[in-house]
Every structure is written in structure tokens, then in C-alpha cells.
Coordinates of C-alpha atoms and ligand atoms in Angstrom, one line a residue:
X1 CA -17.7 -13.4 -31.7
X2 CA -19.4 -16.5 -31.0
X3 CA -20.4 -15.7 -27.7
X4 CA -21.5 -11.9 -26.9
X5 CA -20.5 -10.7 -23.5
X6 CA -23.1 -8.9 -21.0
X7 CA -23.3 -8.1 -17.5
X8 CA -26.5 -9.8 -16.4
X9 CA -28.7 -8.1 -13.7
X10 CA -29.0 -11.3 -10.8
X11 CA -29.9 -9.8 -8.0
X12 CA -32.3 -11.1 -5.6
X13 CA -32.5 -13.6 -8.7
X14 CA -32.2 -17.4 -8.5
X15 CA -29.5 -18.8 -9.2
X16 CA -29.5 -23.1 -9.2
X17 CA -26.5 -25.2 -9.5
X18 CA -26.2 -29.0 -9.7
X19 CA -23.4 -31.1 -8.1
X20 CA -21.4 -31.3 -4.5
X21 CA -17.7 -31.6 -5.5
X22 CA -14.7 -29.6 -6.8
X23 CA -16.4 -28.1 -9.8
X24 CA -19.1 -27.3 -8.4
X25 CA -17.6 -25.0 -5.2
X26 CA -14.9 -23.7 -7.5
X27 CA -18.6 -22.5 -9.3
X28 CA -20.2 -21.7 -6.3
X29 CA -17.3 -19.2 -5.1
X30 CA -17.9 -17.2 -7.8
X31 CA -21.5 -17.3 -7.4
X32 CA -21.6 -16.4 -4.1
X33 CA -20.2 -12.6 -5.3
X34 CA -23.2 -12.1 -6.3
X35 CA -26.5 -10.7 -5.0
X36 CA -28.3 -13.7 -6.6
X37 CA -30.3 -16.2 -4.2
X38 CA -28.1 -19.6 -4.4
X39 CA -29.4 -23.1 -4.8
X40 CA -27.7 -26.0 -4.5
X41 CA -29.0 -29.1 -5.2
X42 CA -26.6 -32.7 -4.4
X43 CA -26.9 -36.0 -2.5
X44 CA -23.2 -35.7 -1.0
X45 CA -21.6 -32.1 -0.8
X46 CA -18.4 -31.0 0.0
X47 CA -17.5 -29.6 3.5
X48 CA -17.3 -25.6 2.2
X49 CA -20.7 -26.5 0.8
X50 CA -22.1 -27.4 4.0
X51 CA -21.0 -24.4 5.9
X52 CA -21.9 -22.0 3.3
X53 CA -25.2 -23.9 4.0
X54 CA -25.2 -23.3 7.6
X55 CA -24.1 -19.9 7.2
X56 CA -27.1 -19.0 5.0
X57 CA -25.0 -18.0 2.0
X58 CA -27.0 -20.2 0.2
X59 CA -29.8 -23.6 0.5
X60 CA -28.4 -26.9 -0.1
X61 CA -31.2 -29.9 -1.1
X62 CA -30.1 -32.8 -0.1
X63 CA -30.8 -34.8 -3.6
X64 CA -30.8 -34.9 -7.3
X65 CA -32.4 -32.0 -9.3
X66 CA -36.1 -32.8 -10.5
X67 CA -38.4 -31.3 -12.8
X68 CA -39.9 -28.1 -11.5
X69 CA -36.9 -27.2 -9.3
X70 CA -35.1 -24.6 -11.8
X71 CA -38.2 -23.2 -13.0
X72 CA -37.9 -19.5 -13.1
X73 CA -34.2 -19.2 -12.2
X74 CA -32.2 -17.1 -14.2
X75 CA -29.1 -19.5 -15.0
X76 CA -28.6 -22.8 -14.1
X77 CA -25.0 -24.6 -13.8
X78 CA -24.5 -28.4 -14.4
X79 CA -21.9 -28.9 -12.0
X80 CA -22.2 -32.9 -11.6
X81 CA -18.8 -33.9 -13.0
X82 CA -20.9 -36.6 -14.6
X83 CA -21.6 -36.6 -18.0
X84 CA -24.8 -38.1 -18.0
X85 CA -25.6 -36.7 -14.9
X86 CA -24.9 -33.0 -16.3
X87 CA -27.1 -33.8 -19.9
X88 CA -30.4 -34.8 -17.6
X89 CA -30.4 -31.5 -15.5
X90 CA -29.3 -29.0 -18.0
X91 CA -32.0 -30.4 -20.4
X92 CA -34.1 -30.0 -17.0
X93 CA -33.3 -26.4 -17.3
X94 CA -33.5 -26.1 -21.0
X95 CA -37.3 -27.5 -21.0
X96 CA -38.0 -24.5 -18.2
X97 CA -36.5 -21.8 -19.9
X98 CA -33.6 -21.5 -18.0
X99 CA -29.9 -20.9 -19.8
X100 CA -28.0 -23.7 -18.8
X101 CA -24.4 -23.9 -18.3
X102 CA -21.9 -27.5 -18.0
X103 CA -18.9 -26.9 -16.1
X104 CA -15.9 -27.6 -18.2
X105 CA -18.5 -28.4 -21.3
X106 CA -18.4 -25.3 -23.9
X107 CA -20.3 -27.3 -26.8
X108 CA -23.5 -28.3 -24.7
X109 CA -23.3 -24.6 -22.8
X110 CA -25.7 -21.9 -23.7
X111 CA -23.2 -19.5 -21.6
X112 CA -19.6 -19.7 -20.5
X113 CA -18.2 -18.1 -17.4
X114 CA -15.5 -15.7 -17.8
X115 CA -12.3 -15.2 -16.2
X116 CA -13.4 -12.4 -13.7
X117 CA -11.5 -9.9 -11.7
X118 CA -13.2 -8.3 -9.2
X119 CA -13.1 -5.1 -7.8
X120 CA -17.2 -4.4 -7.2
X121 CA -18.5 -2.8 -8.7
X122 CA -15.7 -2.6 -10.8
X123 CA -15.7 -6.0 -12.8
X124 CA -13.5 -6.9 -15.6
X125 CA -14.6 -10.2 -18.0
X126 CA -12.1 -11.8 -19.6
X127 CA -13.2 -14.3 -22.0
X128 CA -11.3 -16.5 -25.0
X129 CA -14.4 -18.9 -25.8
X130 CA -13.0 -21.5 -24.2
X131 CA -9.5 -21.7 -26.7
X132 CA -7.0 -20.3 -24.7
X133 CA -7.7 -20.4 -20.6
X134 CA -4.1 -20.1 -19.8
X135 CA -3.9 -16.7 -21.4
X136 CA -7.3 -15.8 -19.7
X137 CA -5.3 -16.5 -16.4
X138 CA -2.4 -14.6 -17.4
X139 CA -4.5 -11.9 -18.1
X140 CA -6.5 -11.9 -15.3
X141 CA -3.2 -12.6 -13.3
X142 CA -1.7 -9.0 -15.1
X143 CA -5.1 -6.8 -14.0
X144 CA -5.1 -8.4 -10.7
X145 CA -1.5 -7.1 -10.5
X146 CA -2.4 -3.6 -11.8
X147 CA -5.6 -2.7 -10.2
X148 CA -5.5 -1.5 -6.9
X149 CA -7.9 -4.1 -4.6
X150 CA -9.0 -0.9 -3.2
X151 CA -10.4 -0.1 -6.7
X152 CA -13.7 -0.8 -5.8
X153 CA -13.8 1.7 -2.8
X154 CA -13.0 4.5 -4.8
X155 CA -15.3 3.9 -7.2
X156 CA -17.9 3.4 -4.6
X157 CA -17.5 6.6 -3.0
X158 CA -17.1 8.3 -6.0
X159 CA -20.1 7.5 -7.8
X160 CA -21.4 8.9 -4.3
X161 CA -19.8 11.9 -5.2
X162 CA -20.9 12.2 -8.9
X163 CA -23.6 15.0 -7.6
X164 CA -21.3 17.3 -6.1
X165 CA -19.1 17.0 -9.5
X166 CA -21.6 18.1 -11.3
X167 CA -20.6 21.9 -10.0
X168 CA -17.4 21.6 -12.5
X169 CA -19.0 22.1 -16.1
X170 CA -19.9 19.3 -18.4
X171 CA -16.9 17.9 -20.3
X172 CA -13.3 18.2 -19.9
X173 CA -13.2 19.6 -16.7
X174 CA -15.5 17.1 -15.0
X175 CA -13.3 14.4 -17.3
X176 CA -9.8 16.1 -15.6
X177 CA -11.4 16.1 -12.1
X178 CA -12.0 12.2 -12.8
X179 CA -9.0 11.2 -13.7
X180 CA -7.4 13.1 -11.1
X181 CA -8.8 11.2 -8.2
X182 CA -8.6 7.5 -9.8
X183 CA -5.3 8.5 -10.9
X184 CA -3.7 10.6 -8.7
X185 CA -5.5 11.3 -5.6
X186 CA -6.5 8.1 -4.9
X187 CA -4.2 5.8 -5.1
X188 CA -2.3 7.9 -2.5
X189 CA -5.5 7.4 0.0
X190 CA -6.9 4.5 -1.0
X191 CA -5.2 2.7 2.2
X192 CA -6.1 5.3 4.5
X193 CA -10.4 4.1 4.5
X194 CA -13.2 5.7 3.4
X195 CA -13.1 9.3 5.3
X196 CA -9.5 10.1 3.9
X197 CA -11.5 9.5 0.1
X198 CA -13.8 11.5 1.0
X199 CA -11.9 13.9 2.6
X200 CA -9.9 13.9 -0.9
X201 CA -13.0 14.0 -2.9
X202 CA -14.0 17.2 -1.3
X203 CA -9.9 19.0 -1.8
X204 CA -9.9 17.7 -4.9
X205 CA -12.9 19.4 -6.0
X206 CA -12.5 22.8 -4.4
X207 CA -8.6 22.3 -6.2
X208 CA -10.3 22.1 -9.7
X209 CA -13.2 24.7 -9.3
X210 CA -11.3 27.4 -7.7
X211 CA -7.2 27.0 -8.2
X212 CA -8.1 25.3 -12.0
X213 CA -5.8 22.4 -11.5
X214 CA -4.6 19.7 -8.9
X215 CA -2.3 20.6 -6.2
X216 CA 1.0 19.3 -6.5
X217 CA 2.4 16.6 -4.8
X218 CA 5.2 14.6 -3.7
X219 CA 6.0 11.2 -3.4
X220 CA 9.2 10.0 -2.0
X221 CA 9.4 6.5 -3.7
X222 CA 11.8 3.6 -2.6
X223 CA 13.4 2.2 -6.1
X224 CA 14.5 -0.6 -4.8
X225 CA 18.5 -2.4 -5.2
X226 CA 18.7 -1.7 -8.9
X227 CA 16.5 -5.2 -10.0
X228 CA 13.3 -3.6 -11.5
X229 CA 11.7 -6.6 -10.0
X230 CA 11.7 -5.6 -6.6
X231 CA 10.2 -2.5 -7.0
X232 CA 6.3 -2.0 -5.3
X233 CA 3.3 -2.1 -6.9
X234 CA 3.0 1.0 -5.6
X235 CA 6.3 2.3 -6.8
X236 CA 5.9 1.3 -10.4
X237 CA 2.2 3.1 -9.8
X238 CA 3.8 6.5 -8.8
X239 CA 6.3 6.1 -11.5
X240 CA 3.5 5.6 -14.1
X241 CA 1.6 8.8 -13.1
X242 CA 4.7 11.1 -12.1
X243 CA 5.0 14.1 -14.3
X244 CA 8.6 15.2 -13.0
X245 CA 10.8 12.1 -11.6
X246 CA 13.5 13.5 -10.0
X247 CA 15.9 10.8 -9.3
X248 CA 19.6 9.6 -7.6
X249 CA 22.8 8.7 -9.0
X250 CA 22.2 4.6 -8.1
X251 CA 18.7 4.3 -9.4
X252 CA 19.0 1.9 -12.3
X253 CA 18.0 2.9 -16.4
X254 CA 15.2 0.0 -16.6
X255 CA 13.5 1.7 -13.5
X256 CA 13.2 5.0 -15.0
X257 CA 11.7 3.7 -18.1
X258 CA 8.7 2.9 -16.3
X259 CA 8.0 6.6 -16.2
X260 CA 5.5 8.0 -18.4
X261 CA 7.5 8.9 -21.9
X262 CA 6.0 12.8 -21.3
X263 CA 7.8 12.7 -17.7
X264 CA 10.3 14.8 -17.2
X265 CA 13.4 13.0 -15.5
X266 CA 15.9 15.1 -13.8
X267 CA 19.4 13.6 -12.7
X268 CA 19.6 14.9 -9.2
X269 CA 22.7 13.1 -9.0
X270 CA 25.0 15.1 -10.8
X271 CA 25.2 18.7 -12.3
X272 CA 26.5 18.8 -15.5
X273 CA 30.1 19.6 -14.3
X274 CA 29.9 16.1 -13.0
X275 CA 29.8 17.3 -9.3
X276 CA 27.4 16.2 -6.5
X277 CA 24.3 18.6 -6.5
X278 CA 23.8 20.1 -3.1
X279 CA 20.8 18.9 -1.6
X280 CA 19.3 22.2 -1.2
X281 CA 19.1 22.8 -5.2
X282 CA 18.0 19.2 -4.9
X283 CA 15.2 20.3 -2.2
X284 CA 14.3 23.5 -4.3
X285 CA 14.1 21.6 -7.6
X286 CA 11.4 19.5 -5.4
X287 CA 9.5 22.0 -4.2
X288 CA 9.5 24.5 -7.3
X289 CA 8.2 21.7 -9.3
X290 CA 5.3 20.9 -6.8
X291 CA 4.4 23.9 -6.8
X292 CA 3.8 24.1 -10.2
X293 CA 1.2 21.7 -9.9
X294 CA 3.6 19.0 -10.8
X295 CA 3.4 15.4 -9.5
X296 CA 6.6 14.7 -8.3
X297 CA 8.2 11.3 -7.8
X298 CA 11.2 11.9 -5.8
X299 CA 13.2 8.5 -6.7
X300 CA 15.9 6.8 -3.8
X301 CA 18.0 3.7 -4.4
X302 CA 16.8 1.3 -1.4
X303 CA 14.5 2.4 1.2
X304 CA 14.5 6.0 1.0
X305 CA 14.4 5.8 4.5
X306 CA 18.1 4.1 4.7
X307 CA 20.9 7.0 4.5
X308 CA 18.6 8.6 1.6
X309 CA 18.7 12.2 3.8
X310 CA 14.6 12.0 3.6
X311 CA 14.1 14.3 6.7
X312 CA 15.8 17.1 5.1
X313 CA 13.5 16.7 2.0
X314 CA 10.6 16.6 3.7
X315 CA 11.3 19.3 5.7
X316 CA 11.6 21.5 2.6
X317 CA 8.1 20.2 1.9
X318 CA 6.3 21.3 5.0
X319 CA 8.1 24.7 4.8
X320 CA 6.4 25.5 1.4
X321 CA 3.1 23.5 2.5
X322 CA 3.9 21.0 -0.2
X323 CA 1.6 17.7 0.4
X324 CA 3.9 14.6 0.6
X325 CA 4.1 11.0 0.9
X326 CA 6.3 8.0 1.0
X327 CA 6.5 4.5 -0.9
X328 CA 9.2 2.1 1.1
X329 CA 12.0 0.3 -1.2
X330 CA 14.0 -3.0 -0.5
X331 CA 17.2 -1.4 1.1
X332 CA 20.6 -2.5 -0.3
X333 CA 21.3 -4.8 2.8
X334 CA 17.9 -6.7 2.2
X335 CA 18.7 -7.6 -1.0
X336 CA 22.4 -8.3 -0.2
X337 CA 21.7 -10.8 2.7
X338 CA 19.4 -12.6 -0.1
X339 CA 22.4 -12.7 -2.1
X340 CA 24.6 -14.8 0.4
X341 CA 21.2 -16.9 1.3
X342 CA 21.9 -15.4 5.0
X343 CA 19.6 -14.0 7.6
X344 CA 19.8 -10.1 9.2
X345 CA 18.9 -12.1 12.5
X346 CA 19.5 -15.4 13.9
X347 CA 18.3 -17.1 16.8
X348 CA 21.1 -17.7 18.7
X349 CA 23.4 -15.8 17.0
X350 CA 22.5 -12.1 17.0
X351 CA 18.6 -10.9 17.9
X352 CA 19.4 -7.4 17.0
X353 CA 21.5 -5.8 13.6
X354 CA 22.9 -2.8 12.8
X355 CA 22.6 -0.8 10.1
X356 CA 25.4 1.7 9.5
X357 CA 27.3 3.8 7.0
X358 CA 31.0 3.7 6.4
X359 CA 30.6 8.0 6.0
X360 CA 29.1 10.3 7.2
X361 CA 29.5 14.3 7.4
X362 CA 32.4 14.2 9.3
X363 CA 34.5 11.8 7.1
X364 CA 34.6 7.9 8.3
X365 CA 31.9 7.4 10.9
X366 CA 32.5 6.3 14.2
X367 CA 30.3 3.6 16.5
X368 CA 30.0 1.4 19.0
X369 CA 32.7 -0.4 18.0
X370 CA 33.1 -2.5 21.3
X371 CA 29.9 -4.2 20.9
X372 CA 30.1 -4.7 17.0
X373 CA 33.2 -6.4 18.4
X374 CA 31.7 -9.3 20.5
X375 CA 31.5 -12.7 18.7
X376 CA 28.1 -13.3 16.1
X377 CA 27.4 -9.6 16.0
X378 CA 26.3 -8.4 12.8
X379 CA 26.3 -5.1 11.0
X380 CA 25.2 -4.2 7.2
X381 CA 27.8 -1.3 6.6
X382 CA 26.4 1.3 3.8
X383 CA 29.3 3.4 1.7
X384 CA 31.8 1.4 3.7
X385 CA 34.3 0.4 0.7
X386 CA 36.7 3.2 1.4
X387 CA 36.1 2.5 5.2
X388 CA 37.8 -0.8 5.0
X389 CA 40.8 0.1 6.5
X390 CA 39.7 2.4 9.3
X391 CA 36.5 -0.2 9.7
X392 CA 39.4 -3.3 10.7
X393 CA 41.7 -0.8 12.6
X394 CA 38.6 -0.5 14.8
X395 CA 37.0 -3.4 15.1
X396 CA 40.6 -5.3 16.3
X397 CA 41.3 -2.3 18.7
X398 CA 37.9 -3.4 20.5
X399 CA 39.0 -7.0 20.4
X400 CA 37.4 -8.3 17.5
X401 CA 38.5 -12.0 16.8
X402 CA 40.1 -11.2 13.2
X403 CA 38.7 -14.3 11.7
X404 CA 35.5 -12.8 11.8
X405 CA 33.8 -13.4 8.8
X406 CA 33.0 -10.4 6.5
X407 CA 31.2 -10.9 2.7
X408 CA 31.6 -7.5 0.4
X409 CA 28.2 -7.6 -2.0
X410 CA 29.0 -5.5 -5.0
X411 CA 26.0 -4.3 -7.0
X412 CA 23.1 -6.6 -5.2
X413 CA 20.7 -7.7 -7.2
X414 CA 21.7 -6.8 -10.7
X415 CA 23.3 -9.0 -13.2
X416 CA 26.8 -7.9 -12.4
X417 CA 26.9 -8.9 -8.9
X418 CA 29.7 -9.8 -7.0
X419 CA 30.8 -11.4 -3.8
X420 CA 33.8 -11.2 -1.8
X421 CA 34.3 -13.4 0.9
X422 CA 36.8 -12.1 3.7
X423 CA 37.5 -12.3 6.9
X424 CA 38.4 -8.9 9.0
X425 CA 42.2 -9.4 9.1
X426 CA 42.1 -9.8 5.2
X427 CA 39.2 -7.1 4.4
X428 CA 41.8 -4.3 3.0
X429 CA 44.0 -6.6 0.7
X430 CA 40.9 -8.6 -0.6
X431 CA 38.8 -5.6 -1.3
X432 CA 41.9 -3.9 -3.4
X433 CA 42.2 -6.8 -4.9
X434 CA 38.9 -7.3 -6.4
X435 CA 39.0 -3.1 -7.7
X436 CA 34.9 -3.0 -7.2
X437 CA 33.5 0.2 -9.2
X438 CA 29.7 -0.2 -8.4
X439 CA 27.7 -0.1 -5.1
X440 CA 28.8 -2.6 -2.2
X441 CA 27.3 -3.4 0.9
X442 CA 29.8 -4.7 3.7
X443 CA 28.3 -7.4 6.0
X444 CA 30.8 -8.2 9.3
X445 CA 29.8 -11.1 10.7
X446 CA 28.3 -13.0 7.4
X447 CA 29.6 -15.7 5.3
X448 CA 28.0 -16.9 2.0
X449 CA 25.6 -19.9 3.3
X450 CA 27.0 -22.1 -0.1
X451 CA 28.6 -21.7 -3.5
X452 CA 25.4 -21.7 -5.1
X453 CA 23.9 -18.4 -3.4
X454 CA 27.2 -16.5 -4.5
X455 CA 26.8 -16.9 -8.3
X456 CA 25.4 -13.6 -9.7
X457 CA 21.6 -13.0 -9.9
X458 CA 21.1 -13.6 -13.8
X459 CA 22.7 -17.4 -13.5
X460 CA 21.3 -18.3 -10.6
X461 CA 17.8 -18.0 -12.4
X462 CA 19.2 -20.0 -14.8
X463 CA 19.9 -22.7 -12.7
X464 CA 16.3 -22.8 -11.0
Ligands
SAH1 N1 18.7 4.2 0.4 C1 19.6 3.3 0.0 C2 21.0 3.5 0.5 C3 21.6 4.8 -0.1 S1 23.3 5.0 0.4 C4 19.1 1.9 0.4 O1 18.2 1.7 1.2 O2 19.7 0.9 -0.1 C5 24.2 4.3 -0.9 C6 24.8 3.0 -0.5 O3 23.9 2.0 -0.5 C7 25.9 2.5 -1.4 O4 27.1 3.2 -1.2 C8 26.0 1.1 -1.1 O5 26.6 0.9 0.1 C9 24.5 0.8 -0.8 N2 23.9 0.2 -2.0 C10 22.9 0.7 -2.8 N3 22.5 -0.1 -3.8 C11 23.3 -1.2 -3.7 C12 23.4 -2.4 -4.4 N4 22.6 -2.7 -5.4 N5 24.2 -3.3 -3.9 C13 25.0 -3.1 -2.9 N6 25.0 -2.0 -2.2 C14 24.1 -1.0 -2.5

């Protein structure tokens, strides 16, 4: 380790810096984080300097560094873009004492800046000494991605909180009550502000000194078309800390190995006779497991808000007092429309869509089938491949033009997708003909925009 890493106290500190250009506000960003007083001293600066200037974030001296000007700082940045410019003040700096850094120079340095990512007072240094930046970046780029960007709040308020902790004993149980709230508990309110932490804090701890364990929970998480890609942040989150995962027949294998390997995953979309479970074993199996203590990531293709029968779930939640929350998906039609590089709405041609499903309790569902009818309506039909029949019957009964346009996306977003391009009058006989086994979205009133958008997801990357 040629260079040791250390978090250096700076505030109310000076901190001086050299130079008015790119380098020198790409510096200056980072420096103004800090709680360090910020000098700035160059003969032309840019713009952002100047109004940093005028907002007081920190002094700008209108000319080149001299002797006496660093004394007493406690670093000093060469930030000139100049090479001879950068060697007078860093000596400058040397002779007073001062550790001297040159932008972009790691030889003449006496520190480097790391790769930071910031989530105060949560900071995380990332450093390579200066022989590999790019993986720096991707680095930084993967903890960026990972940590929440409220991070920072919950550690705020609960170092705040690190008194009233100190009522659970000493070790493991103080350690459990920790890694509950970063873990668990907050991520769920770290959107809702500062009370709801609080609030939390305070549950939390009367959960672990009186019941001896967390609450359980559930989270009713959107998993997306099948593409692990398109899954949240925030899903992948909940997936990581589930201990029960209780998910449906459509969610894709690659999504359910983001789960913990000690998870337990339960097919909820099958019993082992191979028929449907009935959704109120699916609601018990929910609630028993929650009320074990378990936290339970209740898994829905899509948006589990789409035809995903949430409201009954829930409802079985609030009638055992089960705490609940839920992480919106990309819904099948979402990711179909991107398929066919279409829009759900187009000025001009339809300001409003409709979502509907091809089923429904009563057998095929019925609508407003005169106003799907009129010309450059649009509907994204759900389960509607066995519809197709009583779907056409309908729509020409109302007066539908039977050249309509109507595009059949099989599997969305996963490497076997398929399109079928048909027209209303054709939608029976093509469908037949092209025997699809997986998931299909129907959209009446949408073509393919061009050949390229149809080809299935895996080539078209290739292609890019
Ligand atoms: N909650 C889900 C829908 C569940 S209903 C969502 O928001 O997408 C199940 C229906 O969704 C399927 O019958 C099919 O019509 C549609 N579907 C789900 N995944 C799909 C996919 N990858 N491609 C096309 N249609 C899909």
C-alpha cells in the first residue's frame, strides 16, 4: 500500500486550491462537501466558480498564488492545468507545510483523491493508486447503485438514537436491533422523512426489548415482465432481505435467485397436484408467515397492481394486523409497447388507454366494446389469448373497421419473445397459427413501428 487511506478531520479548516478551469471545479465540487473553509485563488475562473463566489461557498482571489497565501491550510490542490504553473504553487505549499496535491499528477502528489461516494456521514473511499480509475468508477458506479441515497438519513438519526439503544444489552442484541433498522426497517421508511425513522426507531426498539424479535412484515413487490433488468432497486432490495419469498406462476428463475440462498421460496403458483392454489391458502400462507416474525416478499409478475388480485391480499393483512407495503413493477403492457417501439398514448391518436383482461371471474370479460370500437382507440388486453375469438366477435358487432391493427407480444421482454402482427379480422387464424405457449399481451389498435423493434430482446442488443 503505497498510499494509506484516512478520513481527514477539515472542518472549519482551510482548504486552498490553485486554478479557474475544468480541473479545478471538477476539484472544487468535491470540496465544497466539505465543512472546510474554501480558497480559490485564479486570474480567470470559470462561471460555476464565480457564483460559488457570490454565493459565499467559498472566496475567489482574483490572481496567481504567492508566498504566504497557503500557510496554515490543511491541503492544498494544484489545479492550474499548467505544468509549470502547478510545480511553482505546490512547492509554494510544500515550503509552508502544507500537503500538496496536482490534479491529474500522482508522481509530484503527496495525496491522491479518491473515488468517493457519498452518503454523509456515510462515506465510502475508493482508491486504486491511480492504476485503474475506470474500475474506481465502476465501483463507485455499483455502490452508488446499492446504497440507498437516503443512507445518510438513517444513519443520522440513528446515531441520534444510539442512547435509547443502549436499553437492549451490550452485544448481540444491540447488534440485531442494528441491523434490523438499516436492513429492514429502514429501507421501507427511508422515503417517508425523518419522523416516520423516528417513529420506526422507537417500534423497533419496543419490538426487540419486549416481543424479542422484529415484527413481521410484508412487502408486495412488483417483479417486473420476466427481464431481471427491469426490476427496482427497491425490488431487488426486498428480495435480498426477504426471509420467505412467496412468489407467482410467471415470475422468472433469474429473479428468484436474487433471494437470499437461506430464503425460503414458496411456489404459490401451483400445489403439488399441479392445480391453481386458491388464493385464500395463498393469503394464509402470507399472513401465517408474517406472523412468525418472517419478512415476507410477496412476488407479482408486472405491477402487482395490474390484475395481480392485491386488494384481497392486503385485506388479509389488515385483518391479522400484519404491517404491509408495496414496491411497483413494469407491467406486462409497458414492456410490450417497448417491444413494438409504440406509445400507450398518442397525440392525436388516442389521449386515453385501456387496460383490460381477456378473463375475468365470470369467464370472458365483457366491456365497452362500442368505444374500443371507434377508429385509433387502443387497449392492452391481459390473459386475452383464449379471448381471441369472442374479443373479434365483439369488437366487429360495435363496428370496428376489421383492418384494425392488432400486434400479439408473446413473452415481453425475455429472450424468447415473439410478435404477431394481425389485424382484427385475422386475430383467430393468426394466433392458432403461431401455437404461443408463454405469456402474451394483446394490443388492438397497435402495429410494430419497424422490423427492427420486432426482433426478440437478446438480438436486438446485439445489434445496438
Ligand atoms: N401483474 C401482471 C399481470 C398479471 S396477469 C403485470 O402487471 O404484468 C397475467 C397476464 O399478464 C398474462 O396472461 C399476460 O397477458 C400478461 N403478461 C405477464 N407477463 C408477460 C410478458 N412477459 N409478456 C407478455 N404478457 C405478459
Amino acid at each position: 500500500m503505497k498510499h494509506f487511506p484516512v478520513y481527514l478531520s477539515v472542518e472549519g479548516q482551510r482548504i486552498v486550491l490553485s486554478g479557474g478551469g475544468e480541473a479545478a471545479v471538477a476539484k472544487l465540487r468535491l470540496l465544497l462537501k466539505t465543512e472546510a473553509t474554501i480558497e480559490v485563488f485564479a486570474v480567470k475562473a470559470d462561471a460555476e466558480i464565480h457564483a460559488w463566489a457570490s454565493d459565499h461557498k467559498l472566496t475567489l482571489i482574483a490572481r496567481p498564488l504567492q508566498v504566504g497565501d497557503v500557510d496554515g491550510a490543511a491541503l492544498f490542490y494544484a489545479a492550474d492545468e499548467d505544468e509549470i504553473e502547478d510545480a511553482r504553487t505546490s512547492s509554494l505549499a510544500r515550503d509552508a507545510g502544507v500537503l500538496a496535491n496536482i490534479v491529474d499528477n500522482l508522481q509530484d502528489s503527496q495525496f491522491i483523491t479518491p473515488a468517493i461516494v457519498d452518503r454523509d456521514p456515510v462515506t465510502v473511499a475508493i482508491g486504486t493508486e491511480g492504476a485503474a480509475p475506470v474500475l474506481a468508477r465502476a465501483i463507485k458506479a455499483d455502490l452508488e447503485e446499492r446504497l440507498s441515497p437516503n443512507l445518510g438519513m438513517l444513519a443520522r438519526i440513528g446515531k441520534s438514537f444510539r442512547k435509547a439503544a443502549e436499553a437492549l444489552p451490550w452485544g448481540r442484541a444491540r447488534r440485531n436491533f442494528w441491523s434490523d433498522y438499516y436492513f429492514k426497517a429502514g429501507p421501507r421508511i427511508e422515503t417517508k422523512g425523518e419522523a416516520a425513522a423516528q417513529q420506526a426507531l422507537d417500534e423497533l426498539l419496543f419490538a426487540h426489548l419486549y416481543a424479542g424479535k422484529d415484527a413481521g412484515h410484508v412487502a408486495f413487490v412488483g417483479a417486473g415482465p420476466g427481464d431481471p433488468e427491469l426490476l427496482t432497486l427497491k425490488a431487488r432490495k426486498a428480495l435480498h432481505s426477504a426471509d420467505v419469498v412467496i412468489y407467482d406462476r410467471l415470475v422468472a428463475p433469474e429473479i428468484l435467485e436474487l433471494a437470499r440462498r437461506e430464503a425460503q421460496l414458496i411456489d404459490a403458483g401451483k400445489t403439488p397436484y399441479g392445480q391453481q392454489t386458491p388464493q385464500e391458502t395463498i393469503n394464509e400462507l402470507i399472513v401465517t408467515h408474517a406472523r412468525k416474525g418472517a419478512h415476507v416478499v410477496r412476488l407479482k409478475s408486472g405491477d402487482p397492481t395490474v390484475f395481480g388480485r392485491l386488494d384481497e391480499e392486503i385485506e388479509a393483512c389488515d385483518a391479522n394486523a400484519v404491517p404491509w407495503h408495496v414496491i411497483p413493477g413494469i407491467t406486462a403492457a409497458s414492456a410490450a409497447v417497448a417491444s413494438i417501439g409504440q406509445s400507450l398514448t398518442k397525440r392525436g391518436r388516442n389521449s386515453g388507454v385501456r387496460i383490460l383482461t381477456g378473463h375475468d371471474v365470470a369467464g370472458f370479460a365483457d366491456h365497452e366494446w362500442r368505444d374500443l370500437a371507434k377508429p385509433g382507440q387502443v387497449a392492452a388486453i391481459y390473459m386475452g389469448k383464449k379471448a381471441a375469438r369472442f374479443i373479434q366477435g365483439r369488437l366487429i358487432m360495435h363496428g370496428a373497421d376489421p383492418a384494425t391493427p392488432v400486434s400479439v407480444i408473446e413473452n415481453a421482454s425475455r429472450p424468447n419473445q415473439r410478435v404477431v402482427t394481425s389485424t382484427i379480422a385475422t386475430l383467430p387464424t393468426d394466433l392458432a397459427n403461431a401455437d404461443l405457449s408463454g405469456p402474451a399481451l394483446t394490443f388492438v389498435g397497435l402495429t410494430p413501428r419497424s422490423a427492427v423493434a420486432v426482433l426478440p430482446y437478446t438480438k436486438k442488443q446485439e445489434l445496438a
